[in-house]
Structure formats: C-alpha cells, structure tokens
Coordinates of C-alpha atoms in Angstrom, one line a residue:
Chain A
M1 CA 15.3 0.7 35.0
V2 CA 16.9 -2.4 36.5
V3 CA 20.5 -2.3 37.6
P4 CA 21.3 -5.5 39.5
E5 CA 23.7 -5.4 42.4
G6 CA 26.8 -7.6 42.1
L7 CA 27.5 -6.9 38.5
K8 CA 30.0 -4.5 37.0
Y9 CA 29.1 -2.0 34.3
T10 CA 30.7 0.1 31.6
K11 CA 29.8 3.7 30.6
E12 CA 28.9 2.1 27.2
H13 CA 26.1 0.2 29.0
E14 CA 27.4 -3.3 29.0
W15 CA 27.3 -5.4 32.2
I16 CA 29.7 -8.1 33.2
K17 CA 29.3 -10.8 35.8
V18 CA 32.3 -12.7 37.1
E19 CA 31.9 -16.3 38.3
G20 CA 35.3 -17.9 39.0
N21 CA 37.4 -17.8 35.8
V22 CA 34.5 -16.8 33.5
A23 CA 32.9 -13.5 32.9
T24 CA 29.5 -13.2 31.2
V25 CA 28.8 -10.0 29.2
G26 CA 25.6 -8.4 28.0
I27 CA 23.9 -5.0 27.6
T28 CA 22.0 -3.3 30.4
D29 CA 18.3 -2.8 30.7
F30 CA 18.8 0.9 30.0
A31 CA 20.6 0.0 26.7
Q32 CA 17.9 -2.4 25.5
G33 CA 15.3 0.2 26.3
E34 CA 17.1 2.9 24.4
L35 CA 17.6 0.6 21.4
G36 CA 14.1 -0.7 21.3
D37 CA 13.2 -3.9 19.4
I38 CA 16.4 -5.8 18.7
V39 CA 16.2 -7.6 15.4
F40 CA 19.5 -9.4 15.5
V41 CA 23.1 -9.4 16.8
E42 CA 26.5 -10.2 15.3
L43 CA 28.7 -11.9 17.8
P44 CA 32.4 -12.9 17.7
K45 CA 33.7 -16.4 17.2
V46 CA 34.7 -18.6 20.1
G47 CA 38.4 -18.3 20.7
Q48 CA 38.7 -14.7 19.5
T49 CA 40.8 -12.5 21.7
L50 CA 39.5 -9.2 22.7
K51 CA 41.1 -6.1 24.1
Q52 CA 39.3 -4.0 26.7
M53 CA 36.9 -1.6 25.0
Q54 CA 37.3 -3.3 21.7
A55 CA 34.1 -3.6 19.7
F56 CA 33.1 -7.2 19.8
G57 CA 29.8 -7.2 18.0
T58 CA 26.9 -5.2 16.7
I59 CA 23.3 -4.9 17.6
E60 CA 20.8 -4.2 14.9
A61 CA 17.7 -2.7 16.5
V62 CA 14.7 -1.4 14.6
K63 CA 15.7 2.2 15.3
A64 CA 19.5 2.1 15.1
V65 CA 22.6 -0.1 14.9
S66 CA 25.1 0.0 17.7
E67 CA 28.3 -1.6 18.7
M68 CA 29.1 -3.5 21.9
F69 CA 32.4 -3.1 23.6
A70 CA 34.4 -5.6 25.6
P71 CA 34.4 -4.6 29.3
V72 CA 37.6 -6.5 29.8
S73 CA 40.4 -8.1 27.7
G74 CA 40.4 -11.8 27.3
S75 CA 39.3 -14.6 25.0
V76 CA 35.8 -15.6 24.0
R77 CA 34.9 -18.8 25.7
E78 CA 31.3 -19.1 24.6
V79 CA 28.7 -17.0 22.6
N80 CA 25.0 -17.1 23.1
T81 CA 23.9 -18.9 20.0
N82 CA 20.2 -18.8 21.1
L83 CA 20.2 -15.1 20.1
E84 CA 20.5 -16.1 16.4
A85 CA 17.0 -17.5 16.4
D86 CA 15.5 -14.8 18.6
S87 CA 17.3 -11.6 19.6
S88 CA 14.2 -10.2 21.3
V89 CA 15.2 -12.1 24.5
I90 CA 17.7 -9.3 24.9
N91 CA 14.8 -6.9 25.3
K92 CA 12.9 -9.3 27.5
D93 CA 15.7 -10.5 29.8
P94 CA 18.9 -8.4 29.3
Y95 CA 20.6 -9.7 32.4
G96 CA 19.6 -13.4 32.0
A97 CA 18.7 -15.2 28.7
G98 CA 19.9 -12.1 26.8
W99 CA 23.6 -12.5 27.7
M100 CA 26.0 -12.2 24.7
I101 CA 29.4 -13.7 25.4
K102 CA 31.5 -15.4 28.0
I103 CA 35.1 -14.2 28.4
E104 CA 38.0 -16.1 30.1
N105 CA 41.6 -15.2 30.7
F106 CA 40.8 -11.7 31.8
P107 CA 43.0 -9.6 34.1
A108 CA 41.4 -9.1 37.5
G109 CA 42.6 -5.5 37.6
E110 CA 40.4 -4.6 34.7
I111 CA 37.3 -5.9 36.5
S112 CA 37.8 -4.0 39.6
A113 CA 38.2 -0.7 37.7
L114 CA 34.7 -1.1 36.2
L115 CA 31.7 0.7 37.6
D116 CA 29.7 -0.8 40.4
A117 CA 25.8 -0.8 40.4
A118 CA 25.5 2.3 42.4
T119 CA 28.0 4.3 40.2
Y120 CA 26.3 3.1 37.0
K121 CA 22.9 4.0 38.4
K122 CA 24.1 7.4 39.2
L123 CA 25.5 7.8 35.7
L124 CA 22.0 7.0 34.3
E125 CA 20.4 9.6 36.6
D126 CA 22.7 12.4 35.5
Chain B
M1 CA 15.1 27.5 19.1
S2 CA 11.4 27.7 19.4
Q3 CA 9.5 25.8 22.0
I4 CA 8.5 22.2 21.2
K5 CA 4.8 22.1 20.5
K6 CA 2.4 19.8 22.2
T7 CA -0.6 18.2 20.5
P8 CA -4.2 17.9 21.9
F9 CA -3.3 14.2 22.6
T10 CA 0.1 14.8 24.4
E11 CA -1.2 14.0 27.8
C12 CA -2.9 10.9 26.4
N13 CA 0.3 9.8 24.8
E14 CA 2.3 10.3 28.0
K15 CA -0.3 8.5 30.1
A16 CA -0.2 5.6 27.7
G17 CA 3.5 5.3 28.2
G18 CA 4.6 6.9 24.9
K19 CA 8.3 7.4 24.5
M20 CA 8.2 11.1 23.5
V21 CA 10.6 12.7 21.1
E22 CA 10.8 15.9 19.2
F23 CA 9.6 15.4 15.6
A24 CA 9.2 18.4 13.2
G25 CA 8.9 20.7 16.2
Y26 CA 6.3 18.6 18.0
L27 CA 6.5 16.4 21.0
M28 CA 5.5 13.0 19.5
P29 CA 5.4 9.4 20.5
I30 CA 8.1 7.3 18.7
Q31 CA 6.7 4.2 20.3
Y32 CA 4.7 3.1 23.3
R33 CA 5.6 -0.6 23.8
S34 CA 7.5 -2.0 20.9
I35 CA 7.7 -0.8 17.3
N36 CA 7.5 -4.3 16.0
Q37 CA 4.5 -5.2 18.1
E38 CA 2.7 -2.0 17.3
H39 CA 3.3 -2.6 13.6
L40 CA 1.9 -6.1 13.7
K41 CA -1.1 -4.9 15.7
V42 CA -2.1 -2.5 12.9
R43 CA -1.7 -5.3 10.3
Q44 CA -3.6 -7.8 12.3
S45 CA -6.2 -5.8 14.2
V46 CA -6.3 -2.0 14.9
G47 CA -4.2 0.8 16.3
A48 CA -4.7 4.5 17.1
F49 CA -2.3 7.2 16.0
D50 CA -1.9 10.8 17.1
L51 CA -1.0 12.6 13.9
S52 CA -1.8 16.1 15.1
H53 CA 1.5 17.4 13.9
M54 CA 0.3 17.2 10.3
G55 CA -0.6 20.6 8.7
E56 CA -4.0 21.5 7.5
F57 CA -4.6 24.5 5.1
F58 CA -8.1 25.5 4.0
V59 CA -8.5 27.1 0.6
R60 CA -11.7 28.9 -0.4
G61 CA -13.0 31.5 -2.9
A62 CA -14.0 31.4 -6.5
G63 CA -10.5 30.7 -7.8
A64 CA -9.7 28.0 -5.2
L65 CA -9.7 25.1 -7.7
E66 CA -7.6 27.0 -10.3
F67 CA -5.1 27.9 -7.6
I68 CA -4.7 24.3 -6.4
Q69 CA -4.4 23.1 -10.0
S70 CA -1.6 25.6 -10.6
V71 CA 0.5 24.4 -7.7
T72 CA -0.1 20.7 -7.6
T73 CA 0.8 17.9 -10.0
N74 CA -2.4 15.8 -9.8
D75 CA -5.7 16.8 -11.4
A76 CA -7.9 18.3 -8.6
S77 CA -10.7 19.0 -11.0
A78 CA -11.3 15.3 -11.1
L79 CA -12.3 15.3 -7.4
K80 CA -15.9 14.5 -6.6
M81 CA -17.5 16.2 -3.6
N82 CA -16.0 14.8 -0.4
Q83 CA -13.2 13.0 -2.3
V84 CA -9.6 13.0 -1.3
Q85 CA -6.6 12.9 -3.6
Y86 CA -2.9 12.2 -3.1
S87 CA -0.8 14.9 -4.9
A88 CA 2.5 16.8 -4.9
M89 CA 3.7 20.3 -5.1
C90 CA 6.8 21.0 -7.2
Y91 CA 9.3 23.8 -7.7
P92 CA 9.8 25.1 -11.3
H93 CA 12.8 22.8 -11.7
G94 CA 10.7 19.8 -10.9
G95 CA 12.0 19.1 -7.3
I96 CA 9.3 18.3 -4.8
V97 CA 8.1 21.0 -2.3
D98 CA 6.0 18.4 -0.5
D99 CA 3.5 15.6 -1.0
L100 CA 0.0 16.2 0.3
L101 CA -3.6 15.2 0.4
V102 CA -6.2 17.4 -1.3
Y103 CA -9.7 17.2 0.1
R104 CA -12.7 18.6 -1.9
L105 CA -15.2 19.7 0.8
P106 CA -18.5 21.4 0.4
D107 CA -17.3 25.0 0.7
E108 CA -13.6 24.7 0.5
Y109 CA -10.6 22.6 -0.2
M110 CA -8.4 21.2 2.6
L111 CA -4.7 20.5 2.0
V112 CA -2.9 18.2 4.4
V113 CA 0.8 18.6 4.4
N114 CA 3.8 17.2 6.3
A115 CA 4.6 18.7 9.6
A116 CA 8.3 19.2 8.8
N117 CA 7.3 21.3 5.8
L118 CA 4.4 23.2 7.2
D119 CA 5.9 26.7 7.3
K120 CA 7.7 26.2 4.0
D121 CA 4.6 25.0 2.3
F122 CA 2.4 27.8 3.6
A123 CA 4.9 30.4 2.4
W124 CA 5.3 28.7 -1.0
L125 CA 1.5 28.6 -1.4
M126 CA 1.0 32.2 -0.3
E127 CA 3.6 33.2 -2.9
H128 CA 1.5 31.7 -5.7
K129 CA -2.0 32.4 -4.3
P130 CA -4.0 34.9 -6.4
K131 CA -6.1 37.6 -4.9
G132 CA -9.6 36.5 -4.2
V133 CA -8.5 33.1 -2.9
E134 CA -8.5 32.8 0.8
M135 CA -6.1 30.4 2.5
I136 CA -6.0 29.7 6.3
N137 CA -3.5 27.6 8.2
R138 CA -5.6 25.8 10.8
S139 CA -2.9 23.3 11.8
D140 CA -2.8 24.4 15.4
E141 CA -6.6 24.4 15.7
L142 CA -7.0 20.7 14.7
G143 CA -6.1 17.4 16.3
L144 CA -5.7 14.4 14.1
L145 CA -6.4 10.9 15.3
A146 CA -6.0 8.0 12.9
I147 CA -7.6 4.6 13.5
Q148 CA -5.9 2.1 11.2
G149 CA -6.2 -1.7 10.7
P150 CA -8.6 -4.3 9.5
K151 CA -10.8 -3.7 12.6
A152 CA -10.9 0.1 12.2
E153 CA -14.4 0.2 10.8
Q154 CA -15.7 -1.9 13.7
V155 CA -14.1 0.5 16.1
I156 CA -15.4 3.7 14.5
R157 CA -18.9 2.3 14.3
K158 CA -19.0 2.2 18.1
I159 CA -18.0 5.8 18.5
A160 CA -19.8 7.7 15.8
K161 CA -23.0 7.3 13.9
F162 CA -22.7 7.3 10.1
D163 CA -23.6 5.3 7.1
W164 CA -20.1 3.6 7.2
D165 CA -20.9 1.2 4.4
K166 CA -21.2 4.2 2.0
I167 CA -17.8 5.8 2.7
G168 CA -15.2 4.5 0.3
Y169 CA -11.4 4.6 0.3
Y170 CA -10.2 8.2 -0.1
E171 CA -13.6 9.7 0.7
A172 CA -14.4 12.2 3.5
G173 CA -17.5 13.0 5.5
R174 CA -18.7 14.8 8.6
T175 CA -20.4 13.4 11.6
A176 CA -20.6 13.9 15.4
F177 CA -17.7 12.6 17.5
C178 CA -18.1 13.2 21.2
G179 CA -21.0 15.5 20.4
K180 CA -19.1 17.7 18.0
D181 CA -19.5 17.9 14.2
T182 CA -16.2 16.6 12.9
L183 CA -14.5 16.0 9.6
F184 CA -13.1 12.5 8.9
S185 CA -11.9 10.5 5.9
R186 CA -11.2 6.9 5.0
T187 CA -7.5 7.5 4.4
G188 CA -4.2 6.4 5.9
Y189 CA -0.5 5.8 5.5
T190 CA -0.5 2.1 6.5
G191 CA -2.0 0.1 3.7
E192 CA -4.8 -1.0 6.0
D193 CA -8.4 0.1 6.1
G194 CA -8.8 3.1 8.4
F195 CA -9.9 6.5 9.2
E196 CA -8.4 9.9 9.9
I197 CA -10.4 12.2 12.2
Y198 CA -9.7 15.9 12.2
C199 CA -11.0 16.9 15.6
D200 CA -11.4 20.0 17.6
P201 CA -8.9 20.0 20.4
S202 CA -11.7 20.3 23.0
I203 CA -12.8 16.7 22.3
A204 CA -9.4 15.2 21.7
V205 CA -8.9 13.6 25.1
Q206 CA -12.5 12.2 25.1
L207 CA -12.1 10.9 21.5
W208 CA -8.8 9.2 22.4
E209 CA -10.4 7.5 25.4
Q210 CA -13.6 6.5 23.5
T211 CA -11.5 5.0 20.7
L212 CA -9.3 3.0 23.0
E213 CA -12.4 1.8 25.0
A214 CA -14.3 0.9 21.8
G215 CA -11.2 -1.0 20.5
K216 CA -10.7 -3.0 23.6
E217 CA -12.3 -6.1 22.2
F218 CA -9.8 -6.0 19.4
D219 CA -6.9 -5.3 21.7
I220 CA -6.4 -1.8 20.2
E221 CA -3.1 0.0 21.1
P222 CA -1.8 3.4 20.5
I223 CA 0.8 3.4 17.7
G224 CA 3.9 5.6 17.5
L225 CA 5.8 7.2 14.7
G226 CA 8.3 4.2 14.5
A227 CA 5.6 1.8 13.4
R228 CA 4.1 4.4 11.2
D229 CA 7.3 4.5 9.3
S230 CA 7.7 0.7 8.9
L231 CA 4.0 0.4 7.9
R232 CA 4.3 3.0 5.2
L233 CA 7.6 1.6 4.0
E234 CA 6.1 -1.9 3.6
M235 CA 3.6 -0.3 1.3
R236 CA 6.2 1.7 -0.6
Y237 CA 4.6 5.0 0.4
M238 CA 7.1 7.8 0.1
L239 CA 8.4 9.8 3.1
Y240 CA 9.3 13.4 2.4
G241 CA 12.8 14.1 3.5
N242 CA 13.9 10.5 3.0
D243 CA 12.6 9.3 -0.3
I244 CA 11.6 12.5 -2.0
D245 CA 12.7 16.1 -1.5
Q246 CA 13.5 19.3 -3.4
T247 CA 16.2 17.4 -5.4
T248 CA 13.9 14.6 -6.7
N249 CA 11.5 14.7 -9.6
P250 CA 8.2 12.9 -9.0
I251 CA 8.8 10.8 -12.2
E252 CA 12.0 9.2 -10.9
A253 CA 10.4 8.6 -7.6
G254 CA 7.7 6.5 -9.3
L255 CA 5.1 9.2 -8.7
G256 CA 4.2 9.6 -12.4
W257 CA 0.7 8.4 -11.5
I258 CA 0.0 11.6 -9.6
C259 CA 1.4 13.8 -12.4
K260 CA -1.3 14.9 -14.9
P261 CA 0.4 17.3 -17.3
E262 CA -2.7 17.0 -19.6
K263 CA -4.6 19.1 -17.1
G264 CA -2.8 22.2 -18.2
E265 CA 0.0 24.4 -16.8
F266 CA 1.3 24.0 -13.2
V267 CA 4.5 24.8 -11.4
G268 CA 7.1 22.1 -12.4
R269 CA 5.1 20.8 -15.4
K270 CA 7.9 21.1 -17.9
P271 CA 10.6 19.2 -16.1
I272 CA 8.1 16.5 -15.2
V273 CA 7.1 16.1 -18.9
D274 CA 10.7 16.2 -19.9
M275 CA 11.7 13.4 -17.5
K276 CA 8.7 11.4 -18.5
E277 CA 9.6 11.6 -22.2
G278 CA 13.4 11.4 -21.8
K279 CA 13.3 8.5 -19.3
P280 CA 14.7 9.2 -15.8
P281 CA 18.4 8.5 -15.3
R282 CA 17.6 6.9 -12.0
R283 CA 14.4 5.3 -10.6
M284 CA 13.1 4.5 -7.2
Q285 CA 13.3 0.8 -6.7
S286 CA 12.0 -1.7 -4.1
L287 CA 14.7 -3.9 -2.7
V288 CA 14.4 -7.1 -0.6
L289 CA 17.5 -8.2 1.2
K290 CA 18.5 -11.9 0.8
D291 CA 20.5 -12.0 4.1
K292 CA 19.5 -10.9 7.5
A293 CA 20.5 -7.2 7.6
I294 CA 18.8 -3.9 8.1
P295 CA 19.3 -1.4 5.3
R296 CA 19.2 2.2 6.4
H297 CA 18.9 5.7 4.8
G298 CA 22.1 6.6 3.0
Y299 CA 23.6 3.1 2.5
P300 CA 25.2 2.8 -1.0
I301 CA 23.9 0.4 -3.6
F302 CA 26.4 -1.5 -5.8
V303 CA 26.5 -3.6 -8.9
G304 CA 30.0 -5.1 -8.9
D305 CA 32.4 -2.2 -8.1
K306 CA 30.0 0.4 -9.5
N307 CA 28.0 2.5 -7.1
V308 CA 24.6 2.6 -8.8
G309 CA 22.5 4.2 -6.2
T310 CA 21.6 4.9 -2.6
V311 CA 19.1 3.6 -0.1
T312 CA 16.5 6.3 0.9
S313 CA 14.5 4.3 3.4
G314 CA 15.0 0.9 4.9
C315 CA 13.9 -1.3 7.8
F316 CA 13.5 -4.9 8.9
S317 CA 10.0 -5.6 7.7
P318 CA 8.0 -6.9 10.7
S319 CA 5.5 -8.6 8.3
L320 CA 8.0 -10.2 5.9
E321 CA 10.8 -10.7 8.5
Q322 CA 13.3 -9.5 5.9
G323 CA 15.3 -6.3 5.3
I324 CA 13.5 -4.1 2.8
A325 CA 14.6 -0.8 1.3
L326 CA 13.7 1.9 -1.2
G327 CA 16.4 3.5 -3.1
Y328 CA 17.3 5.3 -6.3
V329 CA 19.1 3.0 -8.7
A330 CA 20.6 4.1 -12.0
R331 CA 18.3 3.4 -14.9
E332 CA 20.6 0.7 -16.6
H333 CA 20.5 -1.3 -13.4
G334 CA 17.9 -2.4 -11.0
K335 CA 15.4 -4.1 -13.3
V336 CA 12.8 -6.2 -11.5
G337 CA 14.3 -9.6 -10.7
E338 CA 17.9 -8.3 -10.8
T339 CA 20.3 -8.6 -7.8
V340 CA 22.2 -5.6 -6.5
D341 CA 24.4 -5.3 -3.4
I342 CA 23.7 -3.0 -0.5
D343 CA 26.8 -1.8 1.4
V344 CA 25.8 -2.4 5.1
R345 CA 28.6 -0.6 6.9
G346 CA 31.3 -2.2 4.7
K347 CA 29.6 -5.5 4.2
R348 CA 27.9 -6.3 0.9
V349 CA 24.4 -7.8 1.3
Q350 CA 22.6 -9.0 -1.8
A351 CA 19.1 -7.6 -2.5
E352 CA 16.6 -8.4 -5.1
V353 CA 14.7 -5.7 -7.0
V354 CA 11.0 -6.4 -6.7
K355 CA 8.0 -4.7 -8.2
G356 CA 5.9 -2.3 -6.2
G357 CA 5.1 -2.5 -2.5
F358 CA 6.5 -5.2 -0.2
Y359 CA 3.3 -6.0 1.7
K360 CA 0.5 -7.2 -0.5
D361 CA -2.2 -8.2 1.9
G362 CA -3.3 -4.8 3.2
S363 CA -7.0 -4.4 4.1
H364 CA -7.5 -1.0 2.6
K365 CA -10.5 -0.8 0.3

C-alpha cells in the first residue's frame, strides 16, 4: 500500500497535493485496490464550486460504484479528461496520471486540518 | 456464526495473491489480479478456477432415476451414460429451489448444486427421497478445479491421459490425475470450452500446481469469482439468488428449455405448465446499454414513466465494452429491438433489448 509523504489525506481515501494556489485531488492506492478495476469516472465541470466533503464525482468500478468527496472547498480549475478514454490509469497510477481534479480558491485552514501521511497510514492499519 | 470453511485450494489461492472473501460460507478468491484481465484471459486463452464450494450429492439405488425425475424439471431419463444435464428443482408453487447439474455415472447419479443452497437443497431432497434410495452429501470430500478457455483442452492433455477427442460438451469421464482416479466433465459456466475436475483433496495442491505449470505456455492464470460472474453473465447463464430464486418460475426466467412436463409428474409441474400456456406476465430479457454505465442488481427498468421491470444482474462487459444486464420486464414491453430505460442511480440510461446471450464467440463445443 503506497502512501506518499507530502500529500494530505481524507478518511474517505482521497489525497490532495497542494502546489502554490492549486490543489490536485485523486483517490489513494488503498481506495483503487479496494474498488478493483475502474471502468469509468464522472467528474465535475470546470468552474463548479465545491464545499468541503461534498461529493464531486462517482467512480464506477467492476465491483461497485462509489462517490468521491472534495477534501477542501474551492472551485474546479481543471479535470483530468484523459480518464474519459481510459480510467484504468487510476488503478495503475493513482497518485500520478490517475489524478481527478484540480481545485483553486481553497481556504488554507481546511488543508492543514486534513490527515498527514503517517496518520492516514495508521488509519489503514487499524 | 459458523466458521468460514476453507477449500483444498485455499493455500494455493492465497499463495497466488487471491483477494479472499467469504462467499456462501467459504473463503473464496474474488479476484487475483484484475477481474477484467482475468475475464479476458479466459475468453482468449485459459484460466483455472477453484470451485470447491459447489455442492455434490450422490444418489444411488434402484429408484434413483425416478427420485431425480420427481424433483427436477428436466428429463433425466434422456441422459446417456456419463452425460451431464442442466436442470432445476422447483417448489410446488413453481418457484426455484436451485438450478443444478445432473450427472449420470456408472453406478450413481451426481447432483451439483450451488454452495449458497447446499444445506437447503439437501434438506429439500431428503424430504422427497423415497426409502431405498441412498443420498450422500460429499461436498466436503471433494475439491473442484475448473480449467476454462479455448486452450483448456491443450492444458488438460498435458496433465492427464485420456482420449480427449472423444469427450463432448456436457460429458463426463474418469481418469488419473496426479496418480488418483478422478471424475471430470467437459462443462463450465463461462461459455468457453473447458473441464471441471472433481478431485480428492489429497491431490488438490498438486493438481493446481500441475495445471498452472502445464498452462504456462498459454499464460494461464487463476480466475476469481468476480470474473466468473461476468463470464457467465455475458453468456446469459442464470445466477441463483440474483436472476432466479424461490419467487421466480423457470418459464419467466427463460428456462423453459429445461422444463419437460411431458416426462410425467414432478414437483412444480403444474405452475410451470400453467405459465407456459398462459404466457408469463414478465420475462427475463437481455439488455445492452447504449451509454457508458454499469447496470447493477436491483436497478429499476422504465418505459416512459412506467416501471416495467428490474435488473437482476448487470456488469460492464469486458468483451463487448458495454454495460449489459439481465432483468425481468413486463410482457407487454421489452420485445427484442425495443428500447427501455434503466434507472442508474437517478439517471436514465437507454438500453436495447437483445436476443439471447451477449457474447456469441464462445469456444464451447
């Protein structure tokens, strides 16, 4: 189970990576493993505003469907349109090519309240 | 809660990286690597399945055939020696107790039933069994390994000697596997050519290893229950508990071809005949989704504002790369070629009613 340092995590198994004013969001290695083969994802439109922990999209995997929740409030700056053609990259590279959306205009306070890698790892172990 | 049962292949499954889950009281692999990839492996080459959770009952004695005739819908008297038949057991009201395979073997019949129904089926059969007929549940004494796929015969040829050309689809035989005389049949639940080997647990590990070794040149892989489900669904094979159960009559499920009322009396005969003659109010239909979506068990089916049915099984077909579903649709709707809507969590997705199975290129003989 890969849990990279330097990212923040939610209990719902999303990760978020902050670079300047932009935060990239995806699902964790654990989440993709639990879901199994991902067939496709439904993502929000660019410009949509999100509240923290609001469902922003769904993942249809072979075994089950599940929702994704926004780790922070903000507006959608970019969505990963590559996932439309091939969602299996989320299984192969959940922290890289399998990213879902980029959020801007998020409150810094919400970021710092999220789980760090060590805390998230511990959550998985329990 | 009783303890979860292991199969003779459990250690093999775990060693192979199987993701183990409880299924019908057994610890079974849902997948090893990827359900999609396992599915396609069986379609394109060959895979090995641990199916030891399935139940095996042996029936013998002078009245064995009459007994089986009295509790199953198909005509077991038509079975030639070493032939296998798909059949069903029904309640007096026509609902299905279980679907099963009936094997006619030299000294006995073997009934292969679903793991989830094993205890219920055995009790039901015991209730109807006349004196003089002996029935033994050997489910815990037998491992079951299936080898399925277009390359299955090439694999089995390397691990056991037999006149493999002579064994047809739905025929059984015995030969030595790992030095032990073993029952096998050319049967399966995938639509591909393949074999099912009912082995003594003492040879299970060796049989597993020999099979994977013999299949190496074809990139054989172990296949979990996830791919087993999508493989059977692409063929429109029923799954008890999803598509058929105690509330469904075999006729509405499209299983009229395994109901032979002309053979004489059997439990459930009258409601089956009645539904056949009176036309079923709903019928099991095959649906192909026109948009990218995954239909799942329980999703409602609509025509306009009218709820005309329910999805009983659905998946994203790895072979067709489309959502496919089975579901009961009211008789006046759902004709082949017609379009219906499936409610996918509040969103309507159009689906076309198609005839028969979804995957037409299976290698089964």
